[in-house]
């Protein structure tokens, strides 16, 4: 099977929000492929972050694609607005309204579907031709800096064993230490918030994660 190329997507949740444009430029210069943007509504998840105005502002300054992860209860209502604000790929949660996938594509975006740690992967199988990426959560969504949950990795192997050859993103607790096992399971897009922004040398950290991921990509599938 062919797995798409490795992409490193630093999560801006761990950036300095007062200096967001500078951190975006610096992390792009350090080798980020995508910029991961966490939108939380204080309802689907127990935290509130940023919304449409900040996505729009990011789009005006970013040179890399915006990978916008909406942890909100009502993605159908907001799908078109986030695509118009600048989300290149927009990921909603299967636990909310998976029909938002169609609204995202209709608005011209690439559609992602996220799966929480306790949610089984089986219901995603019949949605695979309506989406462009599956995001497997490796922490309970809501906060950066949590520990990686290796028990979610069989879901990624399952996706690849079904023959799914699209992007599979993993989000939560990804660092140079944990990225190898996620890549071996078949993930090719790696979100890392505290793992990148908490490091002294962002470029060296991204390069080391990329090297490890490329070496281990798909070895278990
Ligand atoms: C968690 C968010 C993640 C978070 C990852 O709800 O979806 O994107 O920013 O942060 P780290 O990499 O620190 O676990
Ligand atoms: Zn996220």
Coordinates of C-alpha atoms and ligand atoms in Angstrom, one line a residue:
X1 CA 0.0 0.0 0.0
X2 CA 1.1 3.6 -0.5
X3 CA 1.0 5.9 2.5
X4 CA 1.2 9.6 1.8
X5 CA 4.3 11.6 2.7
X6 CA 5.1 12.5 6.3
X7 CA 3.8 15.9 7.4
X8 CA 4.6 17.6 10.7
X9 CA 1.9 20.0 12.0
X10 CA 2.9 22.0 15.0
X11 CA -0.2 22.9 17.2
X12 CA -0.4 26.6 17.7
X13 CA -2.2 25.9 21.0
X14 CA 1.3 25.8 22.5
X15 CA 2.5 29.0 20.7
X16 CA 2.7 32.4 22.4
X17 CA -0.7 33.9 21.6
X18 CA 0.7 37.4 22.1
X19 CA 3.3 36.8 19.4
X20 CA 1.3 34.5 17.2
X21 CA 2.5 35.9 13.8
X22 CA 6.1 35.7 14.9
X23 CA 5.7 32.2 16.2
X24 CA 3.9 31.1 13.0
X25 CA 6.8 32.5 10.8
X26 CA 9.4 30.9 13.1
X27 CA 7.8 27.5 13.1
X28 CA 7.4 27.6 9.3
X29 CA 11.1 28.5 9.0
X30 CA 11.8 25.6 11.3
X31 CA 10.2 23.2 8.9
X32 CA 6.5 22.9 9.7
X33 CA 4.5 21.4 6.8
X34 CA 1.1 22.4 8.1
X35 CA -0.1 24.6 11.0
X36 CA -2.5 22.8 13.3
X37 CA -5.2 25.2 14.8
X38 CA -7.3 23.9 17.7
X39 CA -10.8 25.5 17.9
X40 CA -12.6 24.5 21.2
X41 CA -16.1 25.6 22.2
X42 CA -16.1 25.0 25.9
X43 CA -19.0 22.6 25.3
X44 CA -17.9 19.6 23.3
X45 CA -14.6 19.9 25.2
X46 CA -13.9 21.5 28.6
X47 CA -11.9 24.4 27.2
X48 CA -12.4 27.5 25.1
X49 CA -9.7 28.6 22.7
X50 CA -10.0 30.6 19.4
X51 CA -12.5 30.9 16.6
X52 CA -13.2 32.4 13.2
X53 CA -11.5 35.8 13.6
X54 CA -8.2 34.3 14.6
X55 CA -8.4 31.7 11.8
X56 CA -8.9 34.5 9.4
X57 CA -5.9 36.5 10.8
X58 CA -3.7 33.4 10.7
X59 CA -4.7 32.8 7.0
X60 CA -3.4 36.3 6.2
X61 CA 0.0 35.6 7.7
X62 CA 0.6 31.9 7.2
X63 CA 2.6 30.4 4.3
X64 CA 1.7 26.8 5.1
X65 CA -1.7 25.1 4.9
X66 CA -4.0 25.7 7.9
X67 CA -5.1 22.3 9.4
X68 CA -8.1 23.4 11.5
X69 CA -9.4 21.0 14.2
X70 CA -12.9 22.0 15.3
X71 CA -13.7 20.5 18.7
X72 CA -17.2 22.0 18.6
X73 CA -20.7 20.5 19.1
X74 CA -22.3 21.9 15.9
X75 CA -19.8 21.6 13.0
X76 CA -22.5 21.6 10.3
X77 CA -23.5 25.2 11.3
X78 CA -19.9 26.4 11.1
X79 CA -18.2 24.3 8.4
X80 CA -18.6 26.8 5.5
X81 CA -17.6 29.7 7.7
X82 CA -14.3 28.0 8.8
X83 CA -13.5 27.1 5.2
X84 CA -14.2 30.7 4.1
X85 CA -12.0 32.0 7.0
X86 CA -9.1 30.0 5.6
X87 CA -9.1 26.4 6.8
X88 CA -7.4 24.3 4.0
X89 CA -8.3 21.2 5.8
X90 CA -11.1 21.2 8.3
X91 CA -11.6 18.3 10.8
X92 CA -14.8 17.8 12.8
X93 CA -15.5 15.0 15.3
X94 CA -17.3 11.8 14.5
X95 CA -18.9 12.1 18.0
X96 CA -20.7 15.3 16.9
X97 CA -22.2 15.6 13.4
X98 CA -20.2 13.5 10.8
X99 CA -22.5 14.9 8.1
X100 CA -20.4 18.0 8.4
X101 CA -17.9 16.2 6.1
X102 CA -20.2 16.9 3.2
X103 CA -20.6 20.6 4.2
X104 CA -16.9 21.0 4.4
X105 CA -16.3 19.5 0.9
X106 CA -19.2 21.5 -0.5
X107 CA -17.6 24.7 0.8
X108 CA -14.4 23.7 -1.1
X109 CA -12.3 22.5 1.9
X110 CA -10.6 19.2 2.5
X111 CA -12.7 17.2 5.1
X112 CA -11.1 15.5 8.1
X113 CA -12.9 13.3 10.7
X114 CA -11.5 13.0 14.3
X115 CA -12.0 10.1 16.6
X116 CA -11.6 10.4 20.4
X117 CA -9.6 7.8 22.3
X118 CA -12.7 6.0 23.6
X119 CA -14.5 6.0 20.3
X120 CA -14.2 2.9 18.1
X121 CA -12.9 3.2 14.6
X122 CA -15.5 0.8 13.0
X123 CA -18.2 3.5 12.3
X124 CA -15.6 5.5 10.3
X125 CA -15.2 2.7 7.7
X126 CA -18.4 3.6 5.8
X127 CA -17.4 7.3 5.8
X128 CA -14.0 6.8 4.2
X129 CA -15.1 7.9 0.7
X130 CA -16.6 11.1 2.1
X131 CA -13.4 12.3 3.8
X132 CA -9.8 13.4 3.0
X133 CA -8.2 12.6 6.4
X134 CA -8.8 10.7 9.6
X135 CA -7.5 12.2 12.8
X136 CA -6.9 9.7 15.6
X137 CA -6.8 11.4 19.0
X138 CA -4.1 10.1 21.3
X139 CA -5.2 12.2 24.3
X140 CA -8.6 13.3 25.5
X141 CA -9.2 16.5 23.6
X142 CA -9.2 19.8 25.4
X143 CA -5.7 20.6 26.5
X144 CA -2.1 20.5 25.2
X145 CA 0.7 18.9 27.1
X146 CA -1.0 15.6 28.0
X147 CA 0.6 12.1 27.8
X148 CA 0.4 10.0 24.7
X149 CA -2.0 7.1 24.8
X150 CA -0.4 4.2 22.8
X151 CA -3.6 2.1 23.2
X152 CA -5.2 4.1 20.3
X153 CA -2.6 2.9 17.8
X154 CA -4.5 -0.3 16.7
X155 CA -7.2 2.0 15.2
X156 CA -4.6 3.4 12.8
X157 CA -3.4 -0.1 11.9
X158 CA -7.1 -1.0 11.3
X159 CA -7.6 1.9 8.9
X160 CA -4.5 0.9 6.9
X161 CA -5.6 -2.8 6.9
X162 CA -8.9 -1.7 5.4
X163 CA -6.8 -0.3 2.6
X164 CA -7.2 3.3 3.4
X165 CA -4.5 5.2 1.6
X166 CA -5.3 8.8 2.6
X167 CA -3.8 10.9 5.3
X168 CA -4.0 9.6 8.9
X169 CA -3.2 12.2 11.5
X170 CA -2.4 11.6 15.1
X171 CA -2.9 14.3 17.7
X172 CA -1.8 14.4 21.3
X173 CA 1.4 13.8 23.1
X174 CA 3.5 13.5 20.0
X175 CA 7.2 14.1 20.5
X176 CA 10.5 12.7 19.2
X177 CA 10.0 9.8 21.7
X178 CA 6.4 8.8 20.7
X179 CA 6.4 9.6 16.9
X180 CA 8.1 6.4 15.9
X181 CA 5.4 4.0 17.2
X182 CA 2.6 6.2 15.6
X183 CA 4.4 6.1 12.3
X184 CA 4.9 2.4 12.5
X185 CA 1.1 2.0 13.0
X186 CA 0.5 3.9 9.8
X187 CA 0.1 7.5 10.8
X188 CA 1.7 10.0 8.4
X189 CA 0.5 13.5 9.7
X190 CA 1.8 14.3 13.2
X191 CA 0.4 17.1 15.3
X192 CA 2.8 18.3 18.0
X193 CA 2.2 21.2 20.3
X194 CA 4.3 21.1 23.5
X195 CA 6.7 18.7 21.7
X196 CA 7.7 21.4 19.3
X197 CA 7.0 24.7 21.0
X198 CA 8.4 23.4 24.3
X199 CA 11.7 22.4 22.7
X200 CA 14.8 24.7 22.7
X201 CA 15.5 24.1 19.1
X202 CA 12.3 23.8 17.0
X203 CA 14.1 23.1 13.7
X204 CA 16.1 20.2 15.2
X205 CA 13.0 18.8 16.9
X206 CA 11.0 18.9 13.7
X207 CA 13.9 17.4 11.7
X208 CA 14.3 14.6 14.2
X209 CA 10.6 13.8 14.3
X210 CA 10.5 13.7 10.5
X211 CA 13.5 11.4 10.3
X212 CA 12.1 9.0 12.8
X213 CA 8.6 9.0 11.2
X214 CA 10.1 8.4 7.7
X215 CA 12.1 5.5 9.0
X216 CA 9.2 3.8 10.8
X217 CA 6.3 4.7 8.5
X218 CA 3.9 1.8 8.1
X219 CA 6.3 -0.9 9.3
X220 CA 3.4 -2.6 11.3
X221 CA 0.9 -2.6 8.4
Ligands
LIG1 C1 -5.8 18.6 22.2 C2 -5.5 19.3 20.8 C3 -4.1 19.1 20.4 C4 -3.1 19.7 21.3 C5 -1.9 18.8 21.2 O1 -7.2 18.8 22.4 O2 -6.4 18.8 19.8 O3 -3.9 19.5 19.1 O4 -2.7 21.0 21.0 O5 -0.9 19.2 22.2 P1 0.3 18.3 22.6 O6 1.1 18.0 21.3 O7 1.0 19.2 23.5 O8 -0.3 17.1 23.2
LIG2 ZN1 -5.8 19.2 17.7

